[in-house]
PDB file of C-alpha atoms in Angstrom:
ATOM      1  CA  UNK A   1      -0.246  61.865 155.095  1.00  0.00           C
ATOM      2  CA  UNK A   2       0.179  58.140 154.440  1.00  0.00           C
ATOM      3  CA  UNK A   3      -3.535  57.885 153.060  1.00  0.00           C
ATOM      4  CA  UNK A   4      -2.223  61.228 150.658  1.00  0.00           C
ATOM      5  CA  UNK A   5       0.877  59.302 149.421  1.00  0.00           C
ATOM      6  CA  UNK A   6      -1.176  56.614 146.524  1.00  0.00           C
ATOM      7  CA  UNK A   7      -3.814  58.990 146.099  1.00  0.00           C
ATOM      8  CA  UNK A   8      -0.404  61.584 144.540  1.00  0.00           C
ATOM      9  CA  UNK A   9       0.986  58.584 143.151  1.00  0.00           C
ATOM     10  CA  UNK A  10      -2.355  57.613 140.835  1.00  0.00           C
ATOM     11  CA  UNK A  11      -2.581  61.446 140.329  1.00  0.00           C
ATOM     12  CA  UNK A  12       0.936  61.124 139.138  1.00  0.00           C
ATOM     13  CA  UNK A  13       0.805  58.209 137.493  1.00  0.00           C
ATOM     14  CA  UNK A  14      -2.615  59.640 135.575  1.00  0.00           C
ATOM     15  CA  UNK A  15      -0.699  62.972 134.605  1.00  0.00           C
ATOM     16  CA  UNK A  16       1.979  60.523 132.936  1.00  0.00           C
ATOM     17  CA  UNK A  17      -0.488  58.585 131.194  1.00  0.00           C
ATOM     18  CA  UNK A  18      -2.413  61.262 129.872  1.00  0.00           C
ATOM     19  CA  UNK A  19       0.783  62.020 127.929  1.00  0.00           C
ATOM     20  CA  UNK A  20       1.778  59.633 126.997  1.00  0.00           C
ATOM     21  CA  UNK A  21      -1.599  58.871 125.168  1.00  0.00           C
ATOM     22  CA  UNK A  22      -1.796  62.501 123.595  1.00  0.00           C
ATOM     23  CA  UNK A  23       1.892  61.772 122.539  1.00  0.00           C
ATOM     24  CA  UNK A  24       1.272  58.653 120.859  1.00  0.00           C
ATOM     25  CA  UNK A  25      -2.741  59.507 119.564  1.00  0.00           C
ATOM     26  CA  UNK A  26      -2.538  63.159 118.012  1.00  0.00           C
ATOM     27  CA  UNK A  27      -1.306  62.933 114.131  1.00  0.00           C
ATOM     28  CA  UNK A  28       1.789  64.050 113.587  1.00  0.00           C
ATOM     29  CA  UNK A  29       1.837  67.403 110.910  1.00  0.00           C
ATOM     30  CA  UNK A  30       1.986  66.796 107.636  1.00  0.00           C
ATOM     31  CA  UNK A  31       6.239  66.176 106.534  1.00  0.00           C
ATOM     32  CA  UNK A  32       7.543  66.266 102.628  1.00  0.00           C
ATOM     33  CA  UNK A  33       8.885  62.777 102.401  1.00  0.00           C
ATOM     34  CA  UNK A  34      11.154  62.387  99.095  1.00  0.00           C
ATOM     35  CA  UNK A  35       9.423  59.236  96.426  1.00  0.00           C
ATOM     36  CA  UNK A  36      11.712  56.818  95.302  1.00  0.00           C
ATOM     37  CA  UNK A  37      10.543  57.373  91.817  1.00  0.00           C
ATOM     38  CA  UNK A  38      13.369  57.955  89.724  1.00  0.00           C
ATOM     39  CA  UNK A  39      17.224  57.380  89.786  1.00  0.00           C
ATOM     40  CA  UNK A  40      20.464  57.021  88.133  1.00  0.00           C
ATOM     41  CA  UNK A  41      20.551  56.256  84.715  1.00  0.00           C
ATOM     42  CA  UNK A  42      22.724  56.446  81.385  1.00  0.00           C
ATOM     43  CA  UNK A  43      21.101  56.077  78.235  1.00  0.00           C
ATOM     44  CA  UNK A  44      21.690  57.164  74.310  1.00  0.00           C
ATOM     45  CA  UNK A  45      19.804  60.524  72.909  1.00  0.00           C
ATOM     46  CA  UNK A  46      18.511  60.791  69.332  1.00  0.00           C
ATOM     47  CA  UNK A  47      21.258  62.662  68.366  1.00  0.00           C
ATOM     48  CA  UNK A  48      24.027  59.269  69.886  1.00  0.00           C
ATOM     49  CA  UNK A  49      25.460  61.021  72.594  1.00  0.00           C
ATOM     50  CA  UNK A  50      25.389  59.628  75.835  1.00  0.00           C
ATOM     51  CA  UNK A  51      23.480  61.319  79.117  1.00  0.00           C
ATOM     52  CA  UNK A  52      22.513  60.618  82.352  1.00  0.00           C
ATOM     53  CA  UNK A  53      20.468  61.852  84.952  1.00  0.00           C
ATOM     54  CA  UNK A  54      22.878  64.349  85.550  1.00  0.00           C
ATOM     55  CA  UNK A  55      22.736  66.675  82.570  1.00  0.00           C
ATOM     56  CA  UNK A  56      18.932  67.380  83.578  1.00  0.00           C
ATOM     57  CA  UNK A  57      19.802  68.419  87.066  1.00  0.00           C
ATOM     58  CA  UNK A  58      19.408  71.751  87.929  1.00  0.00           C
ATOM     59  CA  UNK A  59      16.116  72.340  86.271  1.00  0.00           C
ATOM     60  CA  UNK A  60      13.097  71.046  86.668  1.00  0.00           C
ATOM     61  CA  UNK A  61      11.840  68.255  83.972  1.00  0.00           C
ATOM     62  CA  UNK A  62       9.438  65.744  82.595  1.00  0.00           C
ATOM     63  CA  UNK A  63       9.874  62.127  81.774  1.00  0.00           C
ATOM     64  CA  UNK A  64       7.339  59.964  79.805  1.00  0.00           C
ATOM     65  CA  UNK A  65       7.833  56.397  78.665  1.00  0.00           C
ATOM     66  CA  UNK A  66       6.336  55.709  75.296  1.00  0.00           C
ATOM     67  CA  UNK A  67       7.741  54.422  71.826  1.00  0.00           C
ATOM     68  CA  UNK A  68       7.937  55.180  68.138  1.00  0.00           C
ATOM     69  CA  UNK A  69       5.336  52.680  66.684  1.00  0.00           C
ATOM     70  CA  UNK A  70       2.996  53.451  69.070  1.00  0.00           C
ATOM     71  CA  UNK A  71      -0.187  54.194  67.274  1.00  0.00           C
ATOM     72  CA  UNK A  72      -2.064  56.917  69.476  1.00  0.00           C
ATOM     73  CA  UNK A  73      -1.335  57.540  73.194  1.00  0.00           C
ATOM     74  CA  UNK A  74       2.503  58.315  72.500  1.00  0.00           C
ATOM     75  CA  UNK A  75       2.287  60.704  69.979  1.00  0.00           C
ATOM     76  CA  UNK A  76      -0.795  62.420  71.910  1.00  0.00           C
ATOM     77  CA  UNK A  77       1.394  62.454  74.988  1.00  0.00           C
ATOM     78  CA  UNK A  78       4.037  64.295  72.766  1.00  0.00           C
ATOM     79  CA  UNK A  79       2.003  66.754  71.172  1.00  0.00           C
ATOM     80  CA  UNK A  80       0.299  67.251  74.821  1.00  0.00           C
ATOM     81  CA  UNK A  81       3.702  68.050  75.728  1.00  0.00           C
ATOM     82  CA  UNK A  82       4.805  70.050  73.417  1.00  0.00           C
ATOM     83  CA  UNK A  83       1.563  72.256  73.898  1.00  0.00           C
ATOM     84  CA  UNK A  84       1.649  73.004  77.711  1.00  0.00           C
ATOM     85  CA  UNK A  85       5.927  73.746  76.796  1.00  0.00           C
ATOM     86  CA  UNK A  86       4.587  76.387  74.323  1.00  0.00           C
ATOM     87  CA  UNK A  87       1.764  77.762  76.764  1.00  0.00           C
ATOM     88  CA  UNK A  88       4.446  78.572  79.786  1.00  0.00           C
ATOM     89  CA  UNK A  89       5.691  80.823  77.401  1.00  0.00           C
ATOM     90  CA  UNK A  90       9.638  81.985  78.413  1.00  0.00           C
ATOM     91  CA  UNK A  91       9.055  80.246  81.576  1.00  0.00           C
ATOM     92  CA  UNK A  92       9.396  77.215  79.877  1.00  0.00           C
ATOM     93  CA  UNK A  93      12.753  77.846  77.676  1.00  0.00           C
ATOM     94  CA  UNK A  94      15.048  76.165  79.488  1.00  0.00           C
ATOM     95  CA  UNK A  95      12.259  72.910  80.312  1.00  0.00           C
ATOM     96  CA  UNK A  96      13.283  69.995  78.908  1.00  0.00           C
ATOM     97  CA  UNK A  97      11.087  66.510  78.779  1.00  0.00           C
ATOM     98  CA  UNK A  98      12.096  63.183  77.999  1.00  0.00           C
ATOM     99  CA  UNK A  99      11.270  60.830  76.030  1.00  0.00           C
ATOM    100  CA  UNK A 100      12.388  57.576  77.485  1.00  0.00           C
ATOM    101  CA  UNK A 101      11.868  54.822  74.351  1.00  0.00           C
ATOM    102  CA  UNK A 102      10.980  51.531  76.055  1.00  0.00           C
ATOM    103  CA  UNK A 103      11.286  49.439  72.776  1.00  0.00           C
ATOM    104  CA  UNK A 104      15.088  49.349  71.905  1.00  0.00           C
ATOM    105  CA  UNK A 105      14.872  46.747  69.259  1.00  0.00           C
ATOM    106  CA  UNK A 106      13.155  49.648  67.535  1.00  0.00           C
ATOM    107  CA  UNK A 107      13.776  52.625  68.993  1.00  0.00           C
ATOM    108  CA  UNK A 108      17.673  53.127  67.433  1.00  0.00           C
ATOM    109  CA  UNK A 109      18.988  56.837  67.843  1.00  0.00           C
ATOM    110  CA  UNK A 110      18.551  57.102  64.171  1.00  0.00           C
ATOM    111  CA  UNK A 111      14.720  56.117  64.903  1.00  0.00           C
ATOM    112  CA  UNK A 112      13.920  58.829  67.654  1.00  0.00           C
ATOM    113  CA  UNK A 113      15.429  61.179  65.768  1.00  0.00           C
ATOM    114  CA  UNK A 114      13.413  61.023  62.935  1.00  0.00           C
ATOM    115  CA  UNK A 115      10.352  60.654  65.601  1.00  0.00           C
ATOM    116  CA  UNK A 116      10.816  63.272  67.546  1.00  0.00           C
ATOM    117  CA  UNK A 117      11.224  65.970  64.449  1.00  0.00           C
ATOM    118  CA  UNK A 118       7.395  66.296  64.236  1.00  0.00           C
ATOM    119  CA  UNK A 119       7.357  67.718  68.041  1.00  0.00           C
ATOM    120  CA  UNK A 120       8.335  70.454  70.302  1.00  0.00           C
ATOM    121  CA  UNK A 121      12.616  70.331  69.996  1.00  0.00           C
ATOM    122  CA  UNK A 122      12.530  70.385  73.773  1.00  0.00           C
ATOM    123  CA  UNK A 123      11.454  66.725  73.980  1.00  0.00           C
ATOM    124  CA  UNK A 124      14.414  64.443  74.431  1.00  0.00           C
ATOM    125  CA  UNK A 125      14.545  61.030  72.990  1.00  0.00           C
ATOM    126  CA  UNK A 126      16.730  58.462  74.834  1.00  0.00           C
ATOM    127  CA  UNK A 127      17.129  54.957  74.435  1.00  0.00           C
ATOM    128  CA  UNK A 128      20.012  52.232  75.547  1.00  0.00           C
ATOM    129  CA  UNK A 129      19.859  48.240  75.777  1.00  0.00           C
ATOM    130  CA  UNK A 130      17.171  46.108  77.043  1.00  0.00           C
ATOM    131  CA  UNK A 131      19.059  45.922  80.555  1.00  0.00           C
ATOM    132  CA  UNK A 132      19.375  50.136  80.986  1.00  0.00           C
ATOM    133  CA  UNK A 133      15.939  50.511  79.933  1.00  0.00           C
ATOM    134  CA  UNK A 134      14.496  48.022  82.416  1.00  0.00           C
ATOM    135  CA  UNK A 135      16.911  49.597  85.167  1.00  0.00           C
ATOM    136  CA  UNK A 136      14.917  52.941  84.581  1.00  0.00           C
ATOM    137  CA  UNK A 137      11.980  51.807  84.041  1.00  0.00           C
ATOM    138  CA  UNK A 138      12.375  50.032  87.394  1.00  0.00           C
ATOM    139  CA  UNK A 139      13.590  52.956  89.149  1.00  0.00           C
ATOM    140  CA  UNK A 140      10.764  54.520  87.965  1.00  0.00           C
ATOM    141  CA  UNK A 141       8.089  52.113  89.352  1.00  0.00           C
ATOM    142  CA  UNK A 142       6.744  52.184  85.268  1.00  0.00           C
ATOM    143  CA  UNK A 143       5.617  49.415  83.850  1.00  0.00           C
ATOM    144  CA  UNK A 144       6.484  47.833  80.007  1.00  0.00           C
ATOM    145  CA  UNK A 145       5.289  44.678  78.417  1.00  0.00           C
ATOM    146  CA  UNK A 146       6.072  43.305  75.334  1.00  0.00           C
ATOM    147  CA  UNK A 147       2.977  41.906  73.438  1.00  0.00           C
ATOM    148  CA  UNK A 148       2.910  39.965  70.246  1.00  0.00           C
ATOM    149  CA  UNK A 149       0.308  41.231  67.676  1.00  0.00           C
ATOM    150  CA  UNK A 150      -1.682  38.465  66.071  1.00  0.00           C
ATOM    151  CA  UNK A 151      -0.099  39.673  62.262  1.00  0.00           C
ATOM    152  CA  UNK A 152       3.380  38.535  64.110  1.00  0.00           C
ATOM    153  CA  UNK A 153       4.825  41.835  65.169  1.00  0.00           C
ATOM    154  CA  UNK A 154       4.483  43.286  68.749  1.00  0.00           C
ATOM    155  CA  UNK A 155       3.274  46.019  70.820  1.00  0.00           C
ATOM    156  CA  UNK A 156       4.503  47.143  73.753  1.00  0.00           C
ATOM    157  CA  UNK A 157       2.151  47.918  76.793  1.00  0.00           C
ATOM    158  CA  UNK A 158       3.608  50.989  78.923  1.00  0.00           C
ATOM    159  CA  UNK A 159       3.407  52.880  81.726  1.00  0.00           C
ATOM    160  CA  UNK A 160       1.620  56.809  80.110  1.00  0.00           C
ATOM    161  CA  UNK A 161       2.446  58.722  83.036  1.00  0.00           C
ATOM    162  CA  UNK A 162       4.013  62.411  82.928  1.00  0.00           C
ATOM    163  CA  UNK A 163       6.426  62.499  85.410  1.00  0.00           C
ATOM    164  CA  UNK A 164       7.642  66.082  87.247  1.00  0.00           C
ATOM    165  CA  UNK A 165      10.985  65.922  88.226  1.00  0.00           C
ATOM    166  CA  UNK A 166      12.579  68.740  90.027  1.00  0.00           C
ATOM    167  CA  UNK A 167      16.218  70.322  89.567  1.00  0.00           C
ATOM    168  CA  UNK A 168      17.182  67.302  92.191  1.00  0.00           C
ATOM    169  CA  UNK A 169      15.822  64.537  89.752  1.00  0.00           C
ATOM    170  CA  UNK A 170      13.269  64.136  92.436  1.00  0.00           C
ATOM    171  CA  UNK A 171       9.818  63.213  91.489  1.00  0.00           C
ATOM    172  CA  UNK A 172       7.337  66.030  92.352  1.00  0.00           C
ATOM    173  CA  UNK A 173       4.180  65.082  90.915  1.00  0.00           C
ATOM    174  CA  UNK A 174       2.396  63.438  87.695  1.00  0.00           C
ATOM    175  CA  UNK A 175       1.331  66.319  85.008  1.00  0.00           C
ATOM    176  CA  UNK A 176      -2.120  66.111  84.427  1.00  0.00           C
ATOM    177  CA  UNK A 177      -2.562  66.439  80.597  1.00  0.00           C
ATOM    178  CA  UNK A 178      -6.377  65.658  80.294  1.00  0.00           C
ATOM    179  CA  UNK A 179      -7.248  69.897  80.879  1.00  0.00           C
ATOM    180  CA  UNK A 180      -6.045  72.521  78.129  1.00  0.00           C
ATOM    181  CA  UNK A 181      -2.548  73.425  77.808  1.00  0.00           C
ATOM    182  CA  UNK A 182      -3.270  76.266  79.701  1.00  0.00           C
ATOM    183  CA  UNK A 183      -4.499  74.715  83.068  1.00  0.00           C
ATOM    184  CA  UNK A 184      -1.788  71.959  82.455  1.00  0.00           C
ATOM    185  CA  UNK A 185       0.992  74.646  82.062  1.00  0.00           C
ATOM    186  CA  UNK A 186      -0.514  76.666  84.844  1.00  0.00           C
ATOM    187  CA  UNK A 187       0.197  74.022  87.025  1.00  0.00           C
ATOM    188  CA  UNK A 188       3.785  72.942  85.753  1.00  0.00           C
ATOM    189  CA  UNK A 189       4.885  76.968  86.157  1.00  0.00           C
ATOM    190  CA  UNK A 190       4.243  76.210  90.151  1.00  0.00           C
ATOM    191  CA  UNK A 191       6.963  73.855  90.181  1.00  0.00           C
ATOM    192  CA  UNK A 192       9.644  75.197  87.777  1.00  0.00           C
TER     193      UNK A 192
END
């Protein structure tokens, strides 16, 4: 029996570590982890009233960073927009995207008003001062630069991204605008 006793122990002891490496070694299944894209944020709509964050809760929404003098991937963007909003059909009535200005020399109330009139009225214009832009921005994980122009004016480098936020002003996903408004729209009904 005393020749039995390590032979049980190294069983034992085997048994344990067998477990312990399945334990450690086999991937865990796949768990929803929340981005830390997005935030709190107060800012100034076309029309001067302030928002925040809060008065898009409850619904899902988009958010794109762009700016008025922008000579092609902004208004695109918009019209893009506007077009997969218009495909969803009634799904879509309640869908709001916004238009976060990243130029706020520029991009006055006043300014995105008169923007913003050539697109779908669901888009949102907000802008605010250089410091509440770069907070959202930030909390975004977008990127802006300002770039002089050789003529002496500037341009402003941005991230073009189509953010899906959900009723939680979580990020859910990017919205893939390069496909027809239809695929686009297809895709953005999943996660209304």
């Amino acid at each position: 029996m005393r020749r039995a006793l390590p032979l049980i122990f190294f069983a034992i002891g085997l048994v344990a570590l067998g477990i312990a490496a399945v334990t450690v070694l086999v991937p865990k299944a796949n768990v929803a982890t929340i981005s830390a894209v997005g935030g709190p944020f107060t800012l100034t709509d076309q029309d001067g009233r302030r928002v925040s964050e809060r008065d898009f809760a409850g619904r899902t929404h988009l958010v794109f960073f762009g700016f008025t003098h922008c000579p092609d991937v902004c208004p695109t963007t918009l019209q893009q927009i506007g077009d997969v909003l218009q495909a969803l059909g009634p799904k879509a009535r309640d869908t709001k995207a916004l238009f976060i200005a990243v130029d706020p020399e520029r991009d006055t109330p006043a300014a995105l008003k008169t923007y913003l009139a050539s697109f779908d009225p669901r888009i949102v214009g907000l802008t605010g001062t250089q410091e509440e832009i770069a907070a959202v921005v930030k909390g975004y994980r977008a990127y802006i630069r300002k770039v002089p122009t050789k003529d002496g004016d500037y341009t402003m480098e941005h991230t073009a991204l189509v953010y899906v936020m959900d009723g939680q002003n979580r990020f859910l996903n990017a919205l893939n605008l390069t496909r027809p408004p239809e695929a686009a729209a297809a895709d953005l009904a999943k996660m209304l």
